[in-house]
Coordinates of N, CA and C and ligand atoms in Angstrom, one line a residue:
M1 N 5.8 31.4 38.4 CA 5.4 30.0 37.9 C 6.5 29.4 37.0
S2 N 6.9 28.2 37.2 CA 7.9 27.6 36.4 C 7.2 26.9 35.2
H3 N 8.0 26.8 34.1 CA 7.4 26.3 32.9 C 8.4 25.3 32.3
T4 N 7.9 24.1 32.0 CA 8.8 23.1 31.4 C 8.4 22.8 30.0
S5 N 9.3 22.9 29.0 CA 9.0 22.5 27.6 C 9.4 21.0 27.4
L6 N 8.4 20.2 27.1 CA 8.7 18.8 26.8 C 9.2 18.7 25.4
P7 N 10.1 17.7 25.2 CA 10.5 17.4 23.8 C 9.3 16.9 23.0
A8 N 9.4 17.2 21.6 CA 8.4 16.6 20.7 C 8.4 15.1 20.8
E9 N 7.3 14.5 20.7 CA 7.3 13.0 20.7 C 7.8 12.4 19.4
V10 N 7.6 13.1 18.3 CA 8.1 12.6 17.0 C 8.8 13.7 16.2
I11 N 9.9 13.3 15.6 CA 10.6 14.2 14.7 C 10.5 13.7 13.3
L12 N 10.2 14.5 12.4 CA 10.1 14.1 11.0 C 11.3 14.6 10.2
N13 N 11.6 13.7 9.2 CA 12.6 14.2 8.2 C 11.7 14.3 6.9
W14 N 11.2 15.5 6.6 CA 10.2 15.7 5.6 C 10.7 15.1 4.2
P15 N 11.8 15.6 3.7 CA 12.1 15.1 2.3 C 12.4 13.6 2.3
A16 N 13.0 13.1 3.3 CA 13.4 11.7 3.3 C 12.2 10.7 3.6
G17 N 11.1 11.3 4.2 CA 10.0 10.5 4.5 C 10.3 9.5 5.7
D18 N 10.9 10.1 6.7 CA 11.3 9.3 7.8 C 10.7 9.9 9.1
M19 N 10.3 9.1 10.1 CA 9.8 9.6 11.3 C 10.5 8.9 12.5
H20 N 10.9 9.7 13.5 CA 11.6 9.1 14.6 C 10.8 9.4 15.9
G21 N 10.6 8.4 16.8 CA 10.0 8.6 18.0 C 9.7 7.2 18.6
R22 N 9.6 7.2 19.9 CA 9.4 5.9 20.6 C 8.2 5.1 20.2
K23 N 7.1 5.9 19.8 CA 5.9 5.2 19.5 C 5.6 5.0 18.0
V24 N 6.6 5.4 17.2 CA 6.4 5.3 15.8 C 6.4 3.8 15.4
M25 N 5.4 3.4 14.6 CA 5.3 2.0 14.1 C 5.7 1.9 12.7
Q26 N 6.0 0.7 12.2 CA 6.3 0.6 10.8 C 5.9 -0.7 10.2
S27 N 5.6 -0.8 8.9 CA 5.4 -2.0 8.3 C 5.9 -2.0 6.9
Q28 N 6.2 -3.1 6.3 CA 6.7 -3.2 5.0 C 5.9 -4.2 4.2
K29 N 5.6 -3.9 2.9 CA 4.9 -4.8 2.1 C 5.8 -5.2 1.0
R30 N 6.0 -6.6 0.9 CA 6.9 -7.1 -0.1 C 6.1 -7.8 -1.2
L31 N 6.7 -8.1 -2.3 CA 6.0 -8.7 -3.4 C 5.3 -10.0 -3.0
G32 N 5.9 -10.7 -2.0 CA 5.3 -11.9 -1.5 C 4.0 -11.7 -0.7
D33 N 3.8 -10.4 -0.2 CA 2.6 -10.1 0.5 C 1.4 -9.6 -0.4
L34 N 1.7 -9.3 -1.6 CA 0.8 -8.6 -2.4 C 0.0 -9.5 -3.4
K35 N -0.3 -10.6 -3.0 CA -1.1 -11.6 -3.8 C -2.4 -11.0 -4.3
G36 N -2.7 -11.1 -5.6 CA -3.9 -10.6 -6.1 C -4.0 -9.1 -6.4
I37 N -3.0 -8.4 -6.0 CA -3.0 -6.9 -6.2 C -2.7 -6.5 -7.7
F38 N -1.8 -7.2 -8.3 CA -1.4 -6.8 -9.7 C -2.2 -7.7 -10.6
A39 N -2.4 -7.2 -11.8 CA -3.2 -7.9 -12.8 C -2.5 -9.2 -13.2
D40 N -1.2 -9.2 -13.3 CA -0.5 -10.4 -13.7 C 0.0 -11.2 -12.5
E41 N -0.8 -12.1 -12.0 CA -0.5 -12.8 -10.8 C 0.7 -13.8 -11.1
T42 N 0.8 -14.3 -12.3 CA 1.9 -15.2 -12.6 C 3.3 -14.4 -12.5
A43 N 3.3 -13.2 -13.0 CA 4.5 -12.4 -12.9 C 4.9 -12.1 -11.5
R44 N 3.8 -11.7 -10.7 CA 4.1 -11.4 -9.3 C 4.6 -12.6 -8.5
S45 N 4.0 -13.8 -8.7 CA 4.4 -15.0 -8.0 C 5.8 -15.5 -8.4
S46 N 6.2 -15.2 -9.6 CA 7.5 -15.7 -10.1 C 8.6 -14.7 -9.8
A47 N 8.2 -13.4 -9.3 CA 9.3 -12.4 -8.9 C 9.8 -12.7 -7.5
E48 N 10.9 -12.2 -7.1 CA 11.5 -12.4 -5.8 C 10.6 -11.9 -4.7
P49 N 10.0 -12.8 -3.9 CA 9.0 -12.4 -2.9 C 9.5 -11.4 -1.8
A50 N 10.8 -11.4 -1.6 CA 11.4 -10.5 -0.5 C 11.5 -9.0 -1.0
T51 N 11.3 -8.8 -2.3 CA 11.4 -7.4 -2.8 C 10.4 -6.5 -2.1
V52 N 10.9 -5.4 -1.5 CA 10.0 -4.5 -0.8 C 9.4 -3.5 -1.8
V53 N 8.0 -3.5 -1.9 CA 7.3 -2.6 -2.8 C 7.0 -1.3 -2.1
Y54 N 6.5 -1.3 -0.9 CA 6.3 -0.1 -0.1 C 6.4 -0.3 1.4
Q55 N 6.7 0.8 2.1 CA 6.8 0.8 3.5 C 6.1 1.9 4.1
V56 N 5.5 1.7 5.3 CA 4.8 2.8 6.0 C 5.3 3.0 7.4
Q57 N 5.4 4.2 7.8 CA 5.7 4.5 9.2 C 4.6 5.4 9.7
W58 N 4.1 5.2 10.9 CA 3.0 6.0 11.4 C 3.0 6.1 12.9
W59 N 2.3 7.1 13.4 CA 2.2 7.4 14.8 C 0.7 7.5 15.1
Q60 N 0.3 6.8 16.2 CA -1.1 6.8 16.6 C -1.2 7.3 18.0
P61 N -1.3 8.7 18.2 CA -1.4 9.3 19.5 C -2.8 9.1 20.1
A62 N -3.6 8.2 19.6 CA -5.0 7.9 20.1 C -5.2 6.4 19.8
E63 N -6.2 5.9 20.5 CA -6.6 4.5 20.2 C -7.2 4.4 18.8
P64 N -6.9 3.3 18.0 CA -7.7 3.1 16.8 C -9.2 2.9 17.1
G65 N -10.0 3.6 16.4 CA -11.4 3.5 16.7 C -12.0 4.6 17.6
Q66 N -11.0 5.3 18.3 CA -11.4 6.4 19.2 C -11.8 7.6 18.4
E67 N -12.9 8.3 18.8 CA -13.4 9.4 18.0 C -12.5 10.7 18.4
G68 N -12.2 11.5 17.5 CA -11.5 12.8 17.8 C -10.0 12.8 17.7
G69 N -9.4 11.6 17.5 CA -7.9 11.6 17.4 C -7.5 11.7 15.9
L70 N -6.2 11.9 15.7 CA -5.7 12.0 14.4 C -4.4 11.1 14.3
F71 N -4.3 10.4 13.2 CA -3.0 9.6 13.0 C -2.2 10.3 11.9
W72 N -0.9 10.0 12.0 CA 0.0 10.7 11.1 C 1.0 9.6 10.5
G73 N 1.2 9.6 9.2 CA 2.1 8.6 8.7 C 2.8 9.0 7.4
V74 N 3.7 8.2 7.0 CA 4.4 8.4 5.7 C 4.6 7.1 5.0
T75 N 4.4 7.1 3.7 CA 4.5 5.9 2.9 C 5.6 6.2 1.8
T76 N 6.5 5.2 1.6 CA 7.5 5.2 0.5 C 7.2 4.0 -0.4
I77 N 6.9 4.4 -1.6 CA 6.7 3.3 -2.7 C 7.9 3.3 -3.6
H78 N 8.5 2.2 -3.6 CA 9.7 2.0 -4.4 C 9.4 2.0 -5.9
P79 N 10.3 2.4 -6.8 CA 10.0 2.3 -8.2 C 10.1 0.8 -8.7
G80 N 9.2 0.5 -9.7 CA 9.2 -0.9 -10.2 C 7.9 -1.2 -10.8
T81 N 7.9 -2.4 -11.5 CA 6.7 -2.9 -12.1 C 6.6 -4.4 -11.9
V82 N 5.4 -4.9 -12.0 CA 5.1 -6.3 -12.1 C 4.3 -6.6 -13.3
G83 N 4.8 -7.3 -14.3 CA 4.1 -7.5 -15.5 C 3.8 -6.2 -16.2
G84 N 4.6 -5.2 -16.1 CA 4.4 -3.9 -16.7 C 3.6 -3.0 -15.9
E85 N 3.0 -3.4 -14.8 CA 2.1 -2.6 -13.9 C 3.0 -2.0 -12.8
F86 N 2.8 -0.6 -12.7 CA 3.6 0.1 -11.7 C 3.3 -0.4 -10.2
Y87 N 4.4 -0.4 -9.4 CA 4.2 -0.6 -8.0 C 3.2 0.3 -7.4
M88 N 2.4 -0.2 -6.4 CA 1.4 0.6 -5.8 C 1.0 0.1 -4.4
T89 N 0.2 0.9 -3.7 CA -0.3 0.4 -2.4 C -1.5 -0.5 -2.7
H90 N -1.9 -1.3 -1.6 CA -3.1 -2.1 -1.7 C -4.3 -1.2 -2.1
G91 N -4.5 -0.1 -1.4 CA -5.6 0.7 -1.5 C -6.8 0.2 -0.7
H92 N -7.6 1.2 -0.2 CA -8.7 0.8 0.7 C -9.7 1.9 0.7
F93 N -10.9 1.5 1.2 CA -11.9 2.5 1.6 C -11.7 2.7 3.1
H94 N -12.1 3.8 3.7 CA -12.2 3.8 5.2 C -13.4 3.1 5.6
A95 N -13.3 2.3 6.7 CA -14.4 1.6 7.2 C -15.6 2.6 7.6
N96 N -15.2 3.7 8.1 CA -16.2 4.8 8.4 C -16.1 5.8 7.2
R97 N -17.1 5.7 6.4 CA -17.1 6.5 5.1 C -17.3 8.0 5.3
T98 N -17.4 8.5 6.6 CA -17.4 9.9 6.8 C -16.1 10.4 7.2
R99 N -15.0 9.6 7.2 CA -13.7 10.0 7.6 C -12.8 10.3 6.5
A100 N -12.4 11.5 6.3 CA -11.5 12.0 5.2 C -10.1 11.8 5.5
E101 N -9.2 12.2 4.6 CA -7.8 12.1 4.8 C -7.0 13.1 3.9
Y102 N -5.8 13.5 4.3 CA -4.9 14.2 3.5 C -3.7 13.4 3.1
Y103 N -3.3 13.5 1.9 CA -2.0 13.0 1.4 C -1.2 14.2 0.9
A104 N 0.1 14.2 1.2 CA 0.9 15.3 0.7 C 2.2 14.7 0.2
T105 N 2.6 15.0 -1.0 CA 3.8 14.4 -1.6 C 5.1 15.1 -1.3
A106 N 6.0 14.3 -0.8 CA 7.4 14.9 -0.5 C 8.3 14.7 -1.7
Q107 N 8.3 13.6 -2.3 CA 9.3 13.3 -3.3 C 8.7 12.3 -4.3
G108 N 9.1 12.4 -5.6 CA 8.7 11.4 -6.5 C 7.5 11.8 -7.4
E109 N 7.1 10.9 -8.3 CA 6.0 11.2 -9.2 C 5.1 10.0 -9.2
G110 N 3.8 10.3 -9.2 CA 2.9 9.2 -9.2 C 1.4 9.6 -9.4
L111 N 0.5 8.7 -9.1 CA -0.9 9.0 -9.3 C -1.6 8.5 -8.0
L112 N -2.5 9.4 -7.6 CA -3.5 9.0 -6.5 C -4.7 8.5 -7.2
M113 N -5.1 7.3 -7.1 CA -6.3 6.7 -7.7 C -7.4 6.8 -6.7
L114 N -8.5 7.3 -7.1 CA -9.7 7.4 -6.2 C -10.9 6.7 -6.9
M115 N -11.7 6.1 -6.1 CA -12.9 5.4 -6.6 C -14.1 5.6 -5.7
D116 N -15.3 5.8 -6.3 CA -16.5 5.9 -5.4 C -17.2 4.6 -5.3
D117 N -18.3 4.6 -4.6 CA -19.0 3.3 -4.4 C -19.6 2.7 -5.7
S118 N -19.8 3.5 -6.7 CA -20.3 3.0 -8.0 C -19.1 2.5 -8.9
R119 N -17.9 2.5 -8.3 CA -16.7 2.1 -9.0 C -16.2 3.1 -10.1
M120 N -16.8 4.3 -10.1 CA -16.3 5.4 -10.9 C -14.9 5.7 -10.4
T121 N -13.9 5.7 -11.3 CA -12.4 5.8 -10.9 C -11.8 6.9 -11.6
W122 N -10.9 7.7 -10.9 CA -10.2 8.8 -11.5 C -8.9 8.9 -10.8
T123 N -8.0 9.8 -11.3 CA -6.7 9.9 -10.7 C -6.3 11.4 -10.6
E124 N -5.4 11.7 -9.6 CA -4.8 13.0 -9.4 C -3.3 12.8 -9.5
K125 N -2.6 13.8 -10.1 CA -1.2 13.7 -10.3 C -0.5 14.0 -9.0
M126 N 0.5 13.2 -8.6 CA 1.3 13.5 -7.4 C 2.7 13.9 -7.8
S127 N 3.1 15.0 -7.2 CA 4.5 15.4 -7.5 C 4.9 16.2 -6.2
P128 N 6.2 16.5 -6.0 CA 6.6 17.1 -4.8 C 5.8 18.4 -4.5
G129 N 5.2 18.4 -3.3 CA 4.4 19.6 -2.9 C 2.9 19.4 -3.1
S130 N 2.5 18.4 -3.9 CA 1.1 18.3 -4.2 C 0.3 17.8 -2.9
L131 N -0.8 18.5 -2.7 CA -1.6 18.1 -1.5 C -3.0 17.6 -2.0
H132 N -3.4 16.5 -1.4 CA -4.6 15.8 -1.9 C -5.6 15.5 -0.8
F133 N -6.8 16.1 -1.0 CA -7.9 15.8 0.0 C -8.6 14.6 -0.5
I134 N -8.8 13.6 0.4 CA -9.5 12.4 0.1 C -10.8 12.3 0.8
D135 N -11.9 12.5 0.1 CA -13.2 12.4 0.7 C -13.4 11.0 1.3
G136 N -14.1 11.0 2.5 CA -14.2 9.8 3.2 C -15.0 8.7 2.5
R137 N -15.7 9.1 1.4 CA -16.4 8.0 0.7 C -15.6 7.4 -0.4
H138 N -14.4 7.8 -0.6 CA -13.6 7.4 -1.8 C -12.5 6.4 -1.4
A139 N -12.4 5.3 -2.1 CA -11.3 4.4 -2.0 C -10.0 5.1 -2.5
H140 N -8.9 4.8 -2.0 CA -7.6 5.5 -2.4 C -6.5 4.5 -2.5
R141 N -5.7 4.7 -3.5 CA -4.5 3.9 -3.8 C -3.5 4.8 -4.4
V142 N -2.2 4.6 -4.1 CA -1.1 5.4 -4.8 C -0.2 4.5 -5.6
I143 N 0.1 5.0 -6.8 CA 0.9 4.3 -7.8 C 2.2 5.1 -8.1
N144 N 3.3 4.5 -8.0 CA 4.6 5.1 -8.3 C 4.9 5.0 -9.8
T145 N 4.7 6.1 -10.5 CA 4.9 6.0 -12.0 C 6.3 6.5 -12.4
G146 N 7.1 6.8 -11.4 CA 8.4 7.4 -11.7 C 9.6 6.4 -11.5
K147 N 10.8 6.9 -11.6 CA 12.0 6.0 -11.5 C 12.7 6.1 -10.2
A148 N 12.1 6.9 -9.3 CA 12.7 7.1 -7.9 C 11.6 6.8 -6.9
P149 N 11.9 6.7 -5.6 CA 10.8 6.4 -4.6 C 9.8 7.5 -4.6
L150 N 8.6 7.2 -4.4 CA 7.5 8.1 -4.3 C 7.1 8.2 -2.8
I151 N 7.3 9.3 -2.2 CA 7.2 9.5 -0.7 C 6.0 10.5 -0.4
F152 N 5.0 10.0 0.3 CA 3.9 11.0 0.7 C 3.6 10.8 2.2
W153 N 3.2 12.0 2.7 CA 2.8 12.1 4.1 C 1.3 12.0 4.2
A154 N 0.7 11.5 5.3 CA -0.7 11.4 5.4 C -1.2 11.7 6.8
C155 N -2.4 12.2 6.9 CA -3.1 12.5 8.1 C -4.5 12.0 8.0
W156 N -4.9 11.2 9.0 CA -6.3 10.7 8.9 C -6.9 10.5 10.3
P157 N -8.2 10.4 10.5 CA -8.8 10.3 11.8 C -8.6 9.0 12.4
S158 N -8.5 9.0 13.7 CA -8.3 7.7 14.5 C -9.4 6.7 14.4
D159 N -10.6 7.2 14.0 CA -11.7 6.3 13.8 C -12.1 6.1 12.4
A160 N -11.2 6.3 11.4 CA -11.4 6.1 10.0 C -11.6 4.5 9.8
G161 N -10.6 3.8 10.3 CA -10.6 2.3 10.1 C -10.2 2.0 8.6
Y162 N -10.1 0.7 8.3 CA -9.7 0.3 7.0 C -10.7 -0.8 6.5
D163 N -11.1 -0.6 5.2 CA -11.9 -1.6 4.6 C -11.1 -2.0 3.3
Y164 N -10.4 -3.1 3.5 CA -9.5 -3.6 2.3 C -10.3 -4.6 1.5
G165 N -11.4 -5.1 2.1 CA -12.1 -6.3 1.5 C -12.6 -6.1 0.1
S166 N -13.3 -5.0 -0.2 CA -13.9 -4.8 -1.5 C -12.8 -4.6 -2.5
I167 N -11.7 -3.9 -2.2 CA -10.6 -3.7 -3.1 C -9.9 -5.1 -3.4
A168 N -9.7 -5.9 -2.3 CA -9.1 -7.2 -2.5 C -9.9 -8.0 -3.5
K169 N -11.2 -7.9 -3.4 CA -12.2 -8.7 -4.2 C -12.3 -8.1 -5.7
E170 N -12.5 -6.8 -5.8 CA -12.8 -6.3 -7.1 C -11.8 -5.3 -7.7
G171 N -10.8 -4.9 -6.9 CA -9.8 -3.9 -7.3 C -10.5 -2.6 -7.6
F172 N -9.7 -1.7 -8.2 CA -10.2 -0.4 -8.6 C -10.7 -0.5 -10.1
G173 N -11.3 0.6 -10.6 CA -11.8 0.6 -11.9 C -10.8 0.8 -13.0
A174 N -9.5 1.0 -12.6 CA -8.4 1.2 -13.6 C -7.1 0.7 -13.1
R175 N -6.2 0.5 -14.0 CA -4.8 0.0 -13.6 C -3.8 0.9 -14.4
V176 N -2.6 1.0 -13.9 CA -1.6 1.9 -14.5 C -0.4 1.1 -14.9
F177 N 0.0 1.2 -16.2 CA 1.1 0.4 -16.7 C 2.2 1.3 -17.4
N178 N 3.4 0.7 -17.4 CA 4.5 1.3 -18.1 C 4.5 0.7 -19.5
R179 N 4.1 1.5 -20.5 CA 4.1 1.0 -21.8 C 5.2 1.7 -22.6
D180 N 6.3 0.9 -22.8 CA 7.4 1.5 -23.6 C 7.8 2.8 -23.1
G181 N 7.8 3.0 -21.7 CA 8.3 4.2 -21.1 C 7.3 5.3 -20.9
S182 N 6.0 5.1 -21.4 CA 5.0 6.1 -21.1 C 3.9 5.4 -20.2
I183 N 3.2 6.3 -19.5 CA 2.2 5.9 -18.5 C 0.9 5.6 -19.2
E184 N 0.4 4.4 -19.0 CA -0.9 4.1 -19.7 C -1.9 3.7 -18.6
I185 N -3.0 4.4 -18.5 CA -4.1 4.1 -17.6 C -5.1 3.2 -18.3
R186 N -5.3 2.0 -17.9 CA -6.3 1.1 -18.6 C -7.5 0.9 -17.7
S187 N -8.7 1.1 -18.2 CA -9.9 0.8 -17.4 C -10.6 -0.4 -17.9
Ligands
LIG1 C1 -2.4 5.4 4.5 C2 -2.2 4.0 3.9 C3 -0.7 3.7 3.4 C4 -0.6 2.3 2.8 O1 -1.7 5.5 5.7 O2 -2.6 3.1 4.8 O3 -0.3 4.7 2.4 O4 -1.6 2.0 1.9 P1 -2.6 0.8 2.1 O5 -3.1 0.9 3.5 O6 -3.7 1.0 1.1 O7 -1.7 -0.4 1.9 C5 -3.9 5.6 4.6 O8 -4.5 5.8 3.6 N1 -4.4 5.5 5.9 O9 -5.8 5.7 6.0
LIG2 ZN1 -6.7 5.9 4.1

């Protein structure tokens, strides 16, 4: 019997946070896209709108919404602040609250902010090698508190979906600022 080995569909560069493959997708979020995310909207709207805050690459080997598949991605959050508040992701709940996720840090320093339905909010420290299990009930956002890019890998179910609405409306229960070089979490 003959046997053929197919090439892998995606090749990762773990430390650099880069994925290569025909079906790998990507998106960038710039300051101009992040209206209402930071506390100081005046500072955000007067900053250069083309500045990239974070970028995501991901692979969807199943249809979004299909049960049983897994998606894989990587996010790079650049270092920086808006009105003293560290650069961060939008953050979201999963539309399906029974769908969990893993985040694993490749490079950089930051905080994974988690929030439950009652708006109780807490953080976990992210540093190279840290692995974070995100319960499907918890909203999640990542904040780069360091001076270098924060790069983390993620794996989540194809039918998790995204619920950005409640975060866009009410935010998380805390924000993270650079106060004279130290990290301040304000609730
Ligand atoms: C991640 C996030 C990614 C960007 O893949 O989507 O880090 O963050 P926002 O989607 O909050 O802008 C994930 O959590 N997927 O479920
Ligand atoms: Zn998620």
